[in-house]
Coordinates of C-alpha atoms in Angstrom, one line a residue:
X98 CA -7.3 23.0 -7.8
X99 CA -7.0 23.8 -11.8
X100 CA -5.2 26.3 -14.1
X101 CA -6.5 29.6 -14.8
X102 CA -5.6 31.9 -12.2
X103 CA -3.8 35.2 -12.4
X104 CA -0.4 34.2 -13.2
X105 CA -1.3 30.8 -14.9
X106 CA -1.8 28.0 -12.5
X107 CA -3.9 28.0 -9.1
X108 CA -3.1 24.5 -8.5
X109 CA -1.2 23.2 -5.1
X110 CA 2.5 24.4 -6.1
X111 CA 4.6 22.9 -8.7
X112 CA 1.9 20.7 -10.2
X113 CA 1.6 18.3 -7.0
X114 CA -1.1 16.7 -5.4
X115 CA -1.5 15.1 -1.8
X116 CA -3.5 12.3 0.2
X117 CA -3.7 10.9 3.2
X118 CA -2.7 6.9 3.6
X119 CA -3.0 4.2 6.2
X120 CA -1.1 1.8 5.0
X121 CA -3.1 -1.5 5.0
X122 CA -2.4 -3.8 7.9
X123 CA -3.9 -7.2 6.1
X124 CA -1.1 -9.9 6.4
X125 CA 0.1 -11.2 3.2
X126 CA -1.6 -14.2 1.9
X127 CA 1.0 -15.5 -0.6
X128 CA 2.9 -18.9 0.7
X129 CA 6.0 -17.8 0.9
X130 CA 8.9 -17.0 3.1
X131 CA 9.5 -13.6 2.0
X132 CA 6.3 -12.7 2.9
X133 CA 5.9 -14.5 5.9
X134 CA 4.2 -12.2 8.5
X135 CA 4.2 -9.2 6.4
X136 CA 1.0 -7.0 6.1
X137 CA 0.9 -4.0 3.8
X138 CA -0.3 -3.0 0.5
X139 CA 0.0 -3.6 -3.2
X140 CA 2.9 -3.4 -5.1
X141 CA 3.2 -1.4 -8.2
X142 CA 4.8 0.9 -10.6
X143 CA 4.9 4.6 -12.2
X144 CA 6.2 5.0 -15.5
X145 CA 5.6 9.0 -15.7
X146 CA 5.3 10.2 -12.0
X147 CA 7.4 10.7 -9.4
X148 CA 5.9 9.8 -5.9
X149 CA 7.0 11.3 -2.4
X150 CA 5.9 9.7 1.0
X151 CA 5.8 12.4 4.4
X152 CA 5.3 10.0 6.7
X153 CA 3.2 11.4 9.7
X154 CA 2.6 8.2 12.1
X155 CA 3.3 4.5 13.3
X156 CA 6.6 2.4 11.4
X157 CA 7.0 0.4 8.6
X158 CA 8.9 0.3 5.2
X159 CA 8.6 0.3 1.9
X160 CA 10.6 -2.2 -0.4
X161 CA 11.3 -1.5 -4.2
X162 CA 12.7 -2.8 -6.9
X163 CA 14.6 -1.4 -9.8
X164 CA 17.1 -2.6 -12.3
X165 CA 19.9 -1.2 -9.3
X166 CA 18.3 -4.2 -7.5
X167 CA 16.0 -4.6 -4.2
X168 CA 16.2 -2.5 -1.1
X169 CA 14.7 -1.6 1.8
X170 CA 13.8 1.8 3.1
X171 CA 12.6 2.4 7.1
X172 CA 9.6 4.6 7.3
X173 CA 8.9 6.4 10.9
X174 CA 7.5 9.4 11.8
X175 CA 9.3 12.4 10.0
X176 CA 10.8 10.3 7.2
X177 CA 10.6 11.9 3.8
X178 CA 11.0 9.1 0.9
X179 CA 10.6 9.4 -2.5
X180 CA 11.7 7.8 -6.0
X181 CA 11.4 8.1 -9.1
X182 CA 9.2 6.6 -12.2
X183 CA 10.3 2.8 -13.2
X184 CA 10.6 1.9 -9.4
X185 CA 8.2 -0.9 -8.2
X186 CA 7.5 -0.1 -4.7
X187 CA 5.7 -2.0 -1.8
X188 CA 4.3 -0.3 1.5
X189 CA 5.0 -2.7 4.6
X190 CA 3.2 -1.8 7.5
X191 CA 4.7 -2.6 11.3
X192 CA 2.7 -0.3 13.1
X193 CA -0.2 2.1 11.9
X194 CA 2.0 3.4 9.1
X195 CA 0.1 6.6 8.1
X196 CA 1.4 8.8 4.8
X197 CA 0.7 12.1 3.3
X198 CA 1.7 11.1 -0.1
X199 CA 2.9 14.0 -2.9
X200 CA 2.4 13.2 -6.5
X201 CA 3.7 14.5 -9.3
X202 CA 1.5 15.7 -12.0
X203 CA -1.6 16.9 -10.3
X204 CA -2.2 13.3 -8.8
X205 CA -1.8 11.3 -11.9
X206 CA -0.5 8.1 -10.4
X207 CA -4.0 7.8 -8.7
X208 CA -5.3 8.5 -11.9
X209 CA -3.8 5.8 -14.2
X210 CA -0.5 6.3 -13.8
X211 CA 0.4 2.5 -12.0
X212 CA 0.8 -0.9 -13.1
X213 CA 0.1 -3.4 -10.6
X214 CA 3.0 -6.3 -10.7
X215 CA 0.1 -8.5 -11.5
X216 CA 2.1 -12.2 -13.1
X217 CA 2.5 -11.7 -17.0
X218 CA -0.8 -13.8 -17.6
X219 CA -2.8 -10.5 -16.5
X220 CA -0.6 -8.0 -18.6
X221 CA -1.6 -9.2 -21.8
X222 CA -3.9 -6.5 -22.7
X223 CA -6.0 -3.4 -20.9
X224 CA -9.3 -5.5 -20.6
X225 CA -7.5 -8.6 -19.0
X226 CA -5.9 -6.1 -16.8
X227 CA -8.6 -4.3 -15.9
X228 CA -10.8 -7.2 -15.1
X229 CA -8.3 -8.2 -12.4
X230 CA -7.7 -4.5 -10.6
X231 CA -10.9 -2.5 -10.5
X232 CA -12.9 -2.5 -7.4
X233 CA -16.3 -1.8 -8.4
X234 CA -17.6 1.8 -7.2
X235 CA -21.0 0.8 -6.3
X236 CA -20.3 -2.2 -3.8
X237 CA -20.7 -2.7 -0.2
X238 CA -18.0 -1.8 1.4
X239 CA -17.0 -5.2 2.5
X240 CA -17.3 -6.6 -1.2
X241 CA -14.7 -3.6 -1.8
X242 CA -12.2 -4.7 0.5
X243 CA -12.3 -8.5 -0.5
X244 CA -11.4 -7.4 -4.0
X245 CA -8.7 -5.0 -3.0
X246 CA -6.8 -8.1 -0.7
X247 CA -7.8 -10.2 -3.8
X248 CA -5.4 -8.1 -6.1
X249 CA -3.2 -7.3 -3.4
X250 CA -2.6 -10.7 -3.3
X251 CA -2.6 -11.7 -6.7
X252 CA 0.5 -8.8 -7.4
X253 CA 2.4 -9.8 -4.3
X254 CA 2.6 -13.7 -6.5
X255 CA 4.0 -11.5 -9.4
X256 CA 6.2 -9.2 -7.8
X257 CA 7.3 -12.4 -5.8
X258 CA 8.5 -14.2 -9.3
X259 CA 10.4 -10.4 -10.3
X260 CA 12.7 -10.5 -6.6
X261 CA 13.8 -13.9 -7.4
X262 CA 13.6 -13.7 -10.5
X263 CA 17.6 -13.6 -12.2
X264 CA 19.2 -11.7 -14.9
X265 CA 17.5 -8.1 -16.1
X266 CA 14.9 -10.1 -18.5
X267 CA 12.0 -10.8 -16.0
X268 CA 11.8 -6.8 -15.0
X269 CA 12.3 -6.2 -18.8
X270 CA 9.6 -8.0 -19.8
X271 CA 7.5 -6.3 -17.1
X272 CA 8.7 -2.6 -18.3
X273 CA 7.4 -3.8 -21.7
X274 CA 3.9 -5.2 -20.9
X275 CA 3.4 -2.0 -18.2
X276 CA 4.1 0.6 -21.0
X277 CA 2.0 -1.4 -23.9
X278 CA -0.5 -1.1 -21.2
X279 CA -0.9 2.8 -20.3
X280 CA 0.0 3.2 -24.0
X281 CA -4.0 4.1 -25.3
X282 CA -4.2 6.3 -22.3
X283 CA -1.3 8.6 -23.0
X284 CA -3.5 11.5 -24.4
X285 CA -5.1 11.6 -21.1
X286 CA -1.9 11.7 -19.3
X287 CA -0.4 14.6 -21.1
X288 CA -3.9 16.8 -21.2
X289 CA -3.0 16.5 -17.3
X290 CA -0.1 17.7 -17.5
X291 CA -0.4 20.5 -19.9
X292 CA -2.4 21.7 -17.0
X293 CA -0.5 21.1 -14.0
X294 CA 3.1 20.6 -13.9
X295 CA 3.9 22.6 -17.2
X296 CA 1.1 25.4 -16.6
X297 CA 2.7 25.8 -12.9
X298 CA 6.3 26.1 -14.6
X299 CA 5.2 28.2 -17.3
X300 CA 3.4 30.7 -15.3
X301 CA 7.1 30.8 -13.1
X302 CA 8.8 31.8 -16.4
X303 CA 6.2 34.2 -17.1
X304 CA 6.6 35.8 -13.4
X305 CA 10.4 36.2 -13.8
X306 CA 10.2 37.6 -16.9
X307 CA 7.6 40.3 -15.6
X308 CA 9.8 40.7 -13.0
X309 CA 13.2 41.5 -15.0
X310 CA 11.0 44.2 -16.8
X311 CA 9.9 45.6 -13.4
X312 CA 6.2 44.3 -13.7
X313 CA 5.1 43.0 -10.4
X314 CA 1.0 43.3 -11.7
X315 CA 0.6 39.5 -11.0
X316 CA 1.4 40.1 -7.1
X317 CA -2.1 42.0 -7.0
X318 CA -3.7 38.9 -8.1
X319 CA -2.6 36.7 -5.0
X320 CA -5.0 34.3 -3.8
X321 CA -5.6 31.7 -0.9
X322 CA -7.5 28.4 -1.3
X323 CA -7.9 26.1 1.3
X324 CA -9.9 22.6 0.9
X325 CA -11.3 19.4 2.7
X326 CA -10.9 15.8 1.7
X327 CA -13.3 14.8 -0.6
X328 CA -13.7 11.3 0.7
X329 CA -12.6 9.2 3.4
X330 CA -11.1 6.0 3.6
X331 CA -10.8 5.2 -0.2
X332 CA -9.8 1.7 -1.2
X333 CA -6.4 2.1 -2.7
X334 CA -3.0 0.7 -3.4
X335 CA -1.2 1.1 -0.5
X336 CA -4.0 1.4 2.1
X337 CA -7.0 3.8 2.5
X338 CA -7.0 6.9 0.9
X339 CA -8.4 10.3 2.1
X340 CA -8.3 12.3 -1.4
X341 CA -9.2 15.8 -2.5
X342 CA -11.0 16.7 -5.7
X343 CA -9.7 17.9 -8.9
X344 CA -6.2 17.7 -8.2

């Protein structure tokens, strides 16, 4: 799904990308009330993308956090959610919560695009960071899922300190170490979306302009595209992932 097209842009419309989520359903392991009984995934946050959850199966929530305060939003079959970049989020799962998930810019908060609410220890610098999120590629599968709870767990402790946390300085604080974070990444980030979300709104401009000047050549160009996951049951987040390529 890429730029080039007739017309400019070939890519799933607007820029967007999609997968397919089963919330996880692994119980919290943090002592402490507010997590008492709660299963679900990792909490986190986008500082460039939007993120929109279809929800397609099975009952749960997601929680979120932003400098309006917390809240919590019912998820059921048929529920369309979304919110915007800054918003620390939480999936809570009460019942095989499944989730196409639409991303803005061509998939980029799978891509990099999240900062787990790991405590302030971990944010200290990319390496540190990255030493306490990535689940290594080439393990068995089991080995996989111990890390993922592992950093589930260890972001559930941090986002734990930001809800009780009082005053604005804590969530501060966090905005600051997230975006010092992403900051050597940025290039990569905007190549991405030089070739999705702006290619896909160019190319619109383009159209209406042919269009007001009674050129309709890029209609002869139309094209349908039609693709499979790319793998199954992906270790992510919010749960496992079934993901596409190239988006």
């Amino acid at each position: 799904m890429s730029a080039g097209s007739v017309g400019g842009f070939s890519g799933l419309p607007g820029g967007v990308a999609v997968s397919h989520l089963s919330v996880y359903d692994w119980p919290a392991e943090v002592d402490a009330e507010m997590d008492a009984g709660v299963c679900g995934g990792t909490p986190h946050m986008h500082l460039t993308c939007s993120e929109g959850y279809v929800v397609t199966g099975g009952q749960g929530a997601v929680q979120t956090l932003t400098t309006s305060g917390y809240e919590v939003t019912p998820l059921a079959a048929g529920t369309v959610a979304w919110f915007t970049p800054g918003t620390i989020h939480r999936l809570v799962n009460e019942g095989d919560l499944r989730i196409t998930v639409l991303m803005q810019n061509s998939g980029l908060p799978e891509a990099g695009d999240a900062v787990l609410t790991l405590p302030p220890r971990y944010l200290t610098d990319p390496e540190t960071y990255a030493a306490a999120t990535a689940i290594p590629a080439d393990a068995p599968e089991a080995e996989q899922e111990r890390v993922a709870r592992a950093r589930r767990d260890l972001a559930l402790e941090g986002y734990r300190a930001l809800r009780s946390a009082e005053g604005p300085e804590a969530l501060a604080a966090f905005h600051r170490a997230a975006a010092a974070l992403v900051r050597p990444r940025l290039g990569e980030w905007r190549e991405r979306w030089e070739r999705g979300a702006r290619a896909a709104a160019t190319a619109t401009g383009e159209q209406l302009d042919r269009l007001e000047q009674g050129d309709f050549s890029h209609l002869a160009g139309a094209a349908v595209r039609a693709e499979q996951p790319s793998a199954y049951g992906k270790f992510g987040m919010c749960g496992r992932l079934d993901v596409y390529k190239g988006q």
